[in-house]
Amino acid sequence: MNIGIVGCGNISGVYLENLLRFDGVEVVACADLDAERAREKAARYGIPVACGVEELLDNPEVDLVLNLTPPRAHAAISLAALEAGKHVYSEKPLAVDPADGRRILSLAKQKNLRVGCAPDTFFGAGLSTCRRLLREGAIGRPVGAAAFMMSRGPERWHPNPDFFYEKGGGPMFDMGPYYLTALAILLGPVRRVTGSASISFPEREAIGPGDRPRRFSVHIPTHVAGVLDFASGAVGTIITSFDVWSSTLPHIEIYGEKGTLVVPDPNRFDGVIRLRGKDDRNWREIPAEGPYRENSRGVGLADMVRAIRENRPHRASGELALHVLDIMHELHQSSRSGTHREIGSGSVFAWEGEDDPLP
């Protein structure tokens, strides 16, 4: 399947490196608002065509659009690609507004096209092994979970951090998809959330590479805490923050009736897994099993291409991404309204096919 990439920024490099090694996919065009950046990526990775966005969408050789634009452009580009008759795989989040996410999935259904969305780190050996342990009953029935993403924000390393602090950014929309997708894959859908969110510092200072120190305004909460009520009955806690200098909190822990499972960083494909049963005196380190231990971003796209060919559901689906988008949006809405918020999108993202071949 021929891939056209829209958005040749920071994240595009790892996608291009990985897509070169997956069978059945070929990158045939790339586009960016910065034409020189598109030409540079095309030259570096041997992409035949570097062009404008409209030209890429009109190109009959492009079967699937990989949408790597900033979050606020995700919906517009994905909808335009679907209107052009092309499948879409998007970087996270699916959209900034859940209404746009629903429009994307509705249009794809009308046109008999597929929508996929990052993150795809749950393909990795770390989260795959955790999913297997839970299926096998290693800690019994899960009753609770905790997830923490604590950092000082991207302005210390990203060359252009401003968009992280606009609508569609912040720690929940930027990093929350990794944590919420992992929790959904491990524990199932969320039915209700309660959240509190704040802008701790109304201005930030950009000091990343290539940036002269400068201050800019913040327009999205930078510290978000929430409670997640899962349909299974488990209760989870999540905090995502760009306001923390350091922390010793775990990435994710799952608490079961028979023990505790420590889940590796969901932003990685590998990582250390620990398990301690109710009768264990010490923690046990569990080896991660399976492929994809290195940074394999793009494996979700490769799986979608293979699923289209084999006429089966793909794993990094638009439905899963919409459920995560709903959760993130409603955590912010809960903080504004001071009420619980119901999540209605969780019944359709689950996929069967643990034995489906990996790409």
CSV table of C-alpha atoms in Angstrom, one decimal:
chain,number,residue,atom,x,y,z
A,1,MET,CA,0.0,0.0,0.0
A,2,ASN,CA,1.4,3.4,-1.0
A,3,ILE,CA,1.7,5.9,1.9
A,4,GLY,CA,1.7,9.7,1.7
A,5,ILE,CA,3.0,11.6,4.7
A,6,VAL,CA,1.5,14.9,5.6
A,7,GLY,CA,3.7,16.7,8.2
A,8,CYS,CA,7.5,16.3,8.1
A,9,GLY,CA,8.4,17.6,11.5
A,10,ASN,CA,10.1,16.1,14.6
A,11,ILE,CA,8.2,12.8,14.7
A,12,SER,CA,8.4,11.9,11.0
A,13,GLY,CA,12.0,10.6,11.1
A,14,VAL,CA,11.3,7.6,13.3
A,15,TYR,CA,8.2,6.7,11.2
A,16,LEU,CA,10.1,6.9,8.0
A,17,GLU,CA,13.0,4.8,9.3
A,18,ASN,CA,10.6,2.1,10.6
A,19,LEU,CA,8.3,2.0,7.6
A,20,LEU,CA,11.3,1.2,5.4
A,21,ARG,CA,11.5,-2.2,7.1
A,22,PHE,CA,7.8,-3.2,7.1
A,23,ASP,CA,6.6,-5.4,4.2
A,24,GLY,CA,3.7,-4.2,2.1
A,25,VAL,CA,4.1,-0.5,2.6
A,26,GLU,CA,5.9,2.1,0.5
A,27,VAL,CA,6.2,5.8,1.1
A,28,VAL,CA,5.6,7.5,-2.2
A,29,ALA,CA,5.1,11.2,-1.3
A,30,CYS,CA,5.5,13.6,1.6
A,31,ALA,CA,4.1,17.1,2.2
A,32,ASP,CA,4.6,19.9,4.7
A,33,LEU,CA,3.6,23.6,4.9
A,34,ASP,CA,7.4,24.2,4.9
A,35,ALA,CA,8.3,23.0,1.4
A,36,GLU,CA,12.0,22.9,2.1
A,37,ARG,CA,11.4,20.5,5.1
A,38,ALA,CA,9.4,18.2,2.8
A,39,ARG,CA,12.2,18.2,0.2
A,40,GLU,CA,14.8,17.5,2.9
A,41,LYS,CA,12.9,14.5,4.1
A,42,ALA,CA,12.3,13.2,0.6
A,43,ALA,CA,16.0,13.4,-0.2
A,44,ARG,CA,17.1,11.8,3.0
A,45,TYR,CA,14.7,8.8,2.8
A,46,GLY,CA,14.4,8.3,-0.9
A,47,ILE,CA,10.8,9.4,-1.2
A,48,PRO,CA,9.9,10.0,-4.9
A,49,VAL,CA,7.7,13.1,-4.5
A,50,ALA,CA,7.9,16.1,-2.2
A,51,CYS,CA,4.9,18.4,-2.7
A,52,GLY,CA,2.1,20.5,-1.2
A,53,VAL,CA,-0.7,19.0,0.9
A,54,GLU,CA,-3.4,19.4,-1.8
A,55,GLU,CA,-1.2,17.9,-4.4
A,56,LEU,CA,-0.5,14.9,-2.1
A,57,LEU,CA,-4.2,14.4,-1.4
A,58,ASP,CA,-5.0,14.6,-5.2
A,59,ASN,CA,-2.3,12.1,-6.0
A,60,PRO,CA,-3.9,8.8,-7.2
A,61,GLU,CA,-0.8,6.8,-6.3
A,62,VAL,CA,-1.4,7.5,-2.6
A,63,ASP,CA,-3.6,4.9,-0.9
A,64,LEU,CA,-3.2,5.9,2.7
A,65,VAL,CA,-2.3,9.2,4.4
A,66,LEU,CA,-0.1,9.2,7.5
A,67,ASN,CA,-1.1,12.4,9.3
A,68,LEU,CA,1.8,13.7,11.3
A,69,THR,CA,0.6,17.3,11.6
A,70,PRO,CA,0.3,19.2,14.9
A,71,PRO,CA,-2.8,18.2,16.9
A,72,ARG,CA,-4.9,21.1,16.0
A,73,ALA,CA,-4.6,20.2,12.3
A,74,HIS,CA,-5.3,16.4,12.8
A,75,ALA,CA,-9.1,16.6,12.1
A,76,ALA,CA,-8.9,18.8,9.0
A,77,ILE,CA,-6.2,16.7,7.3
A,78,SER,CA,-7.8,13.4,8.2
A,79,LEU,CA,-11.2,14.6,6.9
A,80,ALA,CA,-9.7,15.9,3.7
A,81,ALA,CA,-7.8,12.6,3.1
A,82,LEU,CA,-11.0,10.6,3.6
A,83,GLU,CA,-12.9,12.9,1.3
A,84,ALA,CA,-10.1,12.2,-1.3
A,85,GLY,CA,-10.8,8.5,-0.9
A,86,LYS,CA,-7.7,7.5,1.2
A,87,HIS,CA,-7.3,5.6,4.4
A,88,VAL,CA,-5.9,7.6,7.3
A,89,TYR,CA,-3.5,6.8,10.1
A,90,SER,CA,-2.9,9.7,12.4
A,91,GLU,CA,-0.5,10.6,15.2
A,92,LYS,CA,-2.2,11.0,18.5
A,93,PRO,CA,-4.6,12.4,19.4
A,94,LEU,CA,-7.3,11.5,16.8
A,95,ALA,CA,-8.6,15.1,17.0
A,96,VAL,CA,-8.7,17.9,19.6
A,97,ASP,CA,-12.5,17.9,19.8
A,98,PRO,CA,-14.4,14.6,20.2
A,99,ALA,CA,-17.1,15.9,17.8
A,100,ASP,CA,-14.4,16.1,15.1
A,101,GLY,CA,-13.3,12.5,16.0
A,102,ARG,CA,-16.8,11.3,15.5
A,103,ARG,CA,-17.0,13.1,12.1
A,104,ILE,CA,-13.8,11.3,11.1
A,105,LEU,CA,-15.1,7.9,12.0
A,106,SER,CA,-18.5,8.6,10.4
A,107,LEU,CA,-17.0,9.7,7.1
A,108,ALA,CA,-14.7,6.7,7.0
A,109,LYS,CA,-17.6,4.4,7.5
A,110,GLN,CA,-19.6,6.1,4.7
A,111,LYS,CA,-16.7,5.7,2.3
A,112,ASN,CA,-15.7,2.2,3.4
A,113,LEU,CA,-12.2,3.4,4.5
A,114,ARG,CA,-10.1,2.7,7.5
A,115,VAL,CA,-8.9,5.1,10.3
A,116,GLY,CA,-6.0,4.2,12.6
A,117,CYS,CA,-4.3,6.2,15.2
A,118,ALA,CA,-1.2,6.2,17.5
A,119,PRO,CA,0.0,5.3,20.0
A,120,ASP,CA,0.9,1.8,19.0
A,121,THR,CA,3.3,1.1,21.8
A,122,PHE,CA,1.0,-1.7,23.1
A,123,PHE,CA,2.3,-3.8,20.2
A,124,GLY,CA,5.6,-3.8,22.1
A,125,ALA,CA,7.0,-6.6,24.2
A,126,GLY,CA,6.4,-4.7,27.4
A,127,LEU,CA,2.7,-4.0,27.3
A,128,SER,CA,2.0,-7.3,25.3
A,129,THR,CA,3.5,-9.3,28.1
A,130,CYS,CA,1.5,-7.4,30.7
A,131,ARG,CA,-1.7,-8.0,28.7
A,132,ARG,CA,-0.9,-11.7,28.7
A,133,LEU,CA,-0.2,-11.9,32.4
A,134,LEU,CA,-3.5,-10.3,33.1
A,135,ARG,CA,-5.3,-12.7,30.8
A,136,GLU,CA,-3.7,-15.6,32.6
A,137,GLY,CA,-4.8,-14.3,36.0
A,138,ALA,CA,-1.4,-13.5,37.3
A,139,ILE,CA,-2.8,-11.0,39.8
A,140,GLY,CA,-6.4,-12.2,39.7
A,141,ARG,CA,-9.3,-9.8,39.0
A,142,PRO,CA,-8.0,-6.2,38.7
A,143,VAL,CA,-9.6,-3.9,41.2
A,144,GLY,CA,-7.6,-0.7,40.7
A,145,ALA,CA,-4.8,1.1,38.8
A,146,ALA,CA,-2.6,4.1,39.1
A,147,ALA,CA,-0.8,6.0,36.3
A,148,PHE,CA,1.6,8.9,36.5
A,149,MET,CA,3.3,11.0,33.9
A,150,MET,CA,5.3,13.6,35.8
A,151,SER,CA,7.6,16.0,33.9
A,152,ARG,CA,8.7,19.6,33.6
A,153,GLY,CA,7.4,19.9,30.0
A,154,PRO,CA,8.9,19.8,26.5
A,155,GLU,CA,10.3,23.4,26.4
A,156,ARG,CA,13.7,22.1,27.6
A,157,TRP,CA,14.2,19.8,24.6
A,158,HIS,CA,11.7,20.6,21.8
A,159,PRO,CA,12.8,23.1,19.2
A,160,ASN,CA,9.3,24.6,18.9
A,161,PRO,CA,7.3,23.9,22.1
A,162,ASP,CA,4.6,26.5,21.8
A,163,PHE,CA,1.9,24.1,20.4
A,164,PHE,CA,2.2,21.9,23.5
A,165,TYR,CA,0.6,24.7,25.5
A,166,GLU,CA,-2.2,25.5,23.0
A,167,LYS,CA,-5.6,23.8,22.7
A,168,GLY,CA,-5.0,20.1,22.0
A,169,GLY,CA,-1.8,20.2,23.9
A,170,GLY,CA,-0.9,20.0,27.6
A,171,PRO,CA,0.2,16.9,29.4
A,172,MET,CA,-3.1,15.1,29.1
A,173,PHE,CA,-3.5,15.5,25.3
A,174,ASP,CA,0.2,15.1,24.6
A,175,MET,CA,1.2,12.2,26.9
A,176,GLY,CA,-2.2,11.0,28.2
A,177,PRO,CA,-2.9,8.9,25.0
A,178,TYR,CA,0.0,6.6,25.9
A,179,TYR,CA,-1.2,6.0,29.4
A,180,LEU,CA,-4.9,5.8,28.7
A,181,THR,CA,-4.5,3.5,25.7
A,182,ALA,CA,-2.4,1.2,27.9
A,183,LEU,CA,-5.0,1.2,30.6
A,184,ALA,CA,-7.8,0.6,28.1
A,185,ILE,CA,-5.9,-2.3,26.5
A,186,LEU,CA,-5.1,-3.8,29.9
A,187,LEU,CA,-8.4,-3.1,31.8
A,188,GLY,CA,-11.0,-2.4,29.2
A,189,PRO,CA,-13.1,0.7,28.6
A,190,VAL,CA,-13.8,3.5,31.0
A,191,ARG,CA,-17.4,4.4,31.8
A,192,ARG,CA,-17.0,7.5,33.9
A,193,VAL,CA,-14.4,10.1,34.9
A,194,THR,CA,-13.8,12.8,37.5
A,195,GLY,CA,-11.0,15.4,36.9
A,196,SER,CA,-9.3,18.4,38.3
A,197,ALA,CA,-7.0,20.5,36.2
A,198,SER,CA,-5.0,23.7,36.5
A,199,ILE,CA,-2.6,26.0,34.7
A,200,SER,CA,0.1,26.2,37.4
A,201,PHE,CA,2.3,28.7,35.5
A,202,PRO,CA,0.6,31.0,33.0
A,203,GLU,CA,3.9,31.7,31.2
A,204,ARG,CA,6.7,29.3,30.3
A,205,GLU,CA,10.2,29.8,29.0
A,206,ALA,CA,11.4,28.1,25.9
A,207,ILE,CA,15.1,27.1,26.3
A,208,GLY,CA,15.3,24.1,23.9
A,209,PRO,CA,17.9,23.6,21.1
A,210,GLY,CA,17.9,26.4,18.5
A,211,ASP,CA,15.7,28.5,20.8
A,212,ARG,CA,16.9,31.8,22.2
A,213,PRO,CA,15.3,32.0,25.7
A,214,ARG,CA,11.9,33.5,25.3
A,215,ARG,CA,8.6,33.5,27.3
A,216,PHE,CA,5.3,32.4,25.9
A,217,SER,CA,1.7,32.1,27.2
A,218,VAL,CA,0.0,28.9,28.3
A,219,HIS,CA,-3.6,28.2,27.2
A,220,ILE,CA,-4.2,24.6,28.4
A,221,PRO,CA,-4.1,23.0,31.9
A,222,THR,CA,-0.6,21.7,32.7
A,223,HIS,CA,-1.4,19.6,35.7
A,224,VAL,CA,-4.4,17.2,35.3
A,225,ALA,CA,-5.5,14.7,37.9
A,226,GLY,CA,-8.4,12.2,37.4
A,227,VAL,CA,-10.3,9.2,38.6
A,228,LEU,CA,-11.3,6.6,36.1
A,229,ASP,CA,-14.2,4.2,36.7
A,230,PHE,CA,-13.8,1.2,34.4
A,231,ALA,CA,-16.7,-0.7,33.1
A,232,SER,CA,-15.2,-3.8,34.7
A,233,GLY,CA,-15.5,-2.3,38.1
A,234,ALA,CA,-11.9,-1.3,38.6
A,235,VAL,CA,-11.1,2.2,39.7
A,236,GLY,CA,-8.1,4.0,38.4
A,237,THR,CA,-6.1,7.2,39.2
A,238,ILE,CA,-4.2,9.2,36.7
A,239,ILE,CA,-2.0,12.3,36.9
A,240,THR,CA,-0.3,14.0,33.9
A,241,SER,CA,1.8,17.1,34.6
A,242,PHE,CA,4.2,19.4,32.9
A,243,ASP,CA,4.8,21.1,36.3
A,244,VAL,CA,7.0,18.6,38.2
A,245,TRP,CA,10.8,18.8,38.4
A,246,SER,CA,11.2,15.2,39.6
A,247,SER,CA,9.2,12.3,40.9
A,248,THR,CA,9.6,8.7,42.1
A,249,LEU,CA,6.1,7.6,41.2
A,250,PRO,CA,5.6,4.6,38.9
A,251,HIS,CA,4.4,4.8,35.3
A,252,ILE,CA,1.5,2.4,35.8
A,253,GLU,CA,0.6,-0.1,38.4
A,254,ILE,CA,-2.3,-2.6,38.3
A,255,TYR,CA,-3.8,-3.8,41.6
A,256,GLY,CA,-5.5,-7.2,41.6
A,257,GLU,CA,-7.2,-9.4,44.1
A,258,LYS,CA,-4.1,-11.6,44.2
A,259,GLY,CA,-1.2,-9.2,43.7
A,260,THR,CA,0.2,-6.2,41.9
A,261,LEU,CA,1.6,-5.7,38.4
A,262,VAL,CA,4.1,-2.9,37.7
A,263,VAL,CA,3.7,-1.9,34.0
A,264,PRO,CA,6.6,-0.3,32.1
A,265,ASP,CA,6.6,3.1,30.6
A,266,PRO,CA,3.8,3.1,28.0
A,267,ASN,CA,5.7,5.6,25.9
A,268,ARG,CA,8.2,2.8,25.2
A,269,PHE,CA,8.0,-0.6,23.5
A,270,ASP,CA,10.1,-2.4,26.0
A,271,GLY,CA,10.7,-1.9,29.8
A,272,VAL,CA,10.9,-3.7,33.1
A,273,ILE,CA,7.9,-5.6,34.3
A,274,ARG,CA,7.5,-6.5,38.0
A,275,LEU,CA,5.0,-8.8,39.7
A,276,ARG,CA,4.3,-9.4,43.4
A,277,GLY,CA,1.6,-11.9,44.5
A,278,LYS,CA,-0.1,-11.8,47.8
A,279,ASP,CA,2.2,-14.6,49.1
A,280,ASP,CA,5.5,-13.3,47.6
A,281,ARG,CA,8.1,-12.0,49.9
A,282,ASN,CA,9.8,-9.9,47.1
A,283,TRP,CA,9.1,-8.5,43.7
A,284,ARG,CA,9.7,-10.7,40.7
A,285,GLU,CA,11.0,-9.3,37.5
A,286,ILE,CA,9.1,-10.8,34.5
A,287,PRO,CA,10.9,-11.0,31.2
A,288,ALA,CA,9.2,-9.2,28.4
A,289,GLU,CA,8.3,-11.6,25.6
A,290,GLY,CA,7.6,-10.9,21.9
A,291,PRO,CA,8.8,-8.7,19.2
A,292,TYR,CA,9.1,-4.8,19.1
A,293,ARG,CA,11.4,-4.0,21.9
A,294,GLU,CA,13.0,-1.0,20.1
A,295,ASN,CA,11.2,2.2,19.1
A,296,SER,CA,8.8,0.7,16.5
A,297,ARG,CA,6.4,3.6,15.9
A,298,GLY,CA,4.5,2.8,12.7
A,299,VAL,CA,3.8,-0.8,13.5
A,300,GLY,CA,0.2,0.2,14.1
A,301,LEU,CA,0.0,1.5,10.6
A,302,ALA,CA,1.7,-1.7,9.2
A,303,ASP,CA,-0.9,-3.7,11.1
A,304,MET,CA,-3.7,-1.7,9.6
A,305,VAL,CA,-2.4,-2.2,6.1
A,306,ARG,CA,-2.2,-5.9,6.7
A,307,ALA,CA,-5.6,-6.0,8.3
A,308,ILE,CA,-7.1,-4.3,5.2
A,309,ARG,CA,-5.6,-6.9,3.0
A,310,GLU,CA,-6.8,-9.7,5.3
A,311,ASN,CA,-10.2,-8.2,5.9
A,312,ARG,CA,-10.0,-8.2,9.7
A,313,PRO,CA,-10.0,-5.4,12.4
A,314,HIS,CA,-6.8,-3.5,13.0
A,315,ARG,CA,-5.6,-3.0,16.5
A,316,ALA,CA,-4.6,0.8,16.7
A,317,SER,CA,-8.1,1.7,15.6
A,318,GLY,CA,-10.0,5.0,15.3
A,319,GLU,CA,-12.6,3.6,17.8
A,320,LEU,CA,-9.9,3.1,20.4
A,321,ALA,CA,-8.4,6.5,19.8
A,322,LEU,CA,-11.9,8.1,20.0
A,323,HIS,CA,-12.5,6.5,23.4
A,324,VAL,CA,-9.1,7.9,24.6
A,325,LEU,CA,-10.0,11.3,23.2
A,326,ASP,CA,-13.4,11.2,25.0
A,327,ILE,CA,-11.7,10.4,28.3
A,328,MET,CA,-9.1,13.2,28.0
A,329,HIS,CA,-11.8,15.8,27.0
A,330,GLU,CA,-14.2,14.8,29.8
A,331,LEU,CA,-11.4,15.0,32.4
A,332,HIS,CA,-11.0,18.6,31.5
A,333,GLN,CA,-14.8,19.1,31.3
A,334,SER,CA,-15.2,17.6,34.8
A,335,SER,CA,-12.7,20.0,36.2
A,336,ARG,CA,-14.7,22.9,34.7
A,337,SER,CA,-18.1,21.6,35.7
A,338,GLY,CA,-17.3,20.1,39.1
A,339,THR,CA,-19.2,16.9,38.1
A,340,HIS,CA,-18.7,13.3,37.1
A,341,ARG,CA,-18.7,12.8,33.4
A,342,GLU,CA,-20.0,9.8,31.6
A,343,ILE,CA,-18.0,8.1,28.8
A,344,GLY,CA,-20.2,6.5,26.1
A,345,SER,CA,-17.7,5.4,23.5
A,346,GLY,CA,-16.0,2.4,25.2
A,347,SER,CA,-18.1,-0.5,23.9
A,348,VAL,CA,-16.8,-0.6,20.4
A,349,PHE,CA,-13.0,-0.4,20.5
A,350,ALA,CA,-12.2,-3.9,21.7
A,351,TRP,CA,-10.7,-6.1,19.0
A,352,GLU,CA,-10.5,-9.9,18.9
A,353,GLY,CA,-7.5,-11.5,17.4
A,354,GLU,CA,-4.8,-12.1,19.9
A,355,ASP,CA,-3.5,-14.7,17.5
A,356,ASP,CA,-3.6,-12.5,14.4
A,357,PRO,CA,-0.1,-12.3,12.9
A,358,LEU,CA,1.9,-9.2,13.7
A,359,PRO,CA,3.4,-7.2,10.8
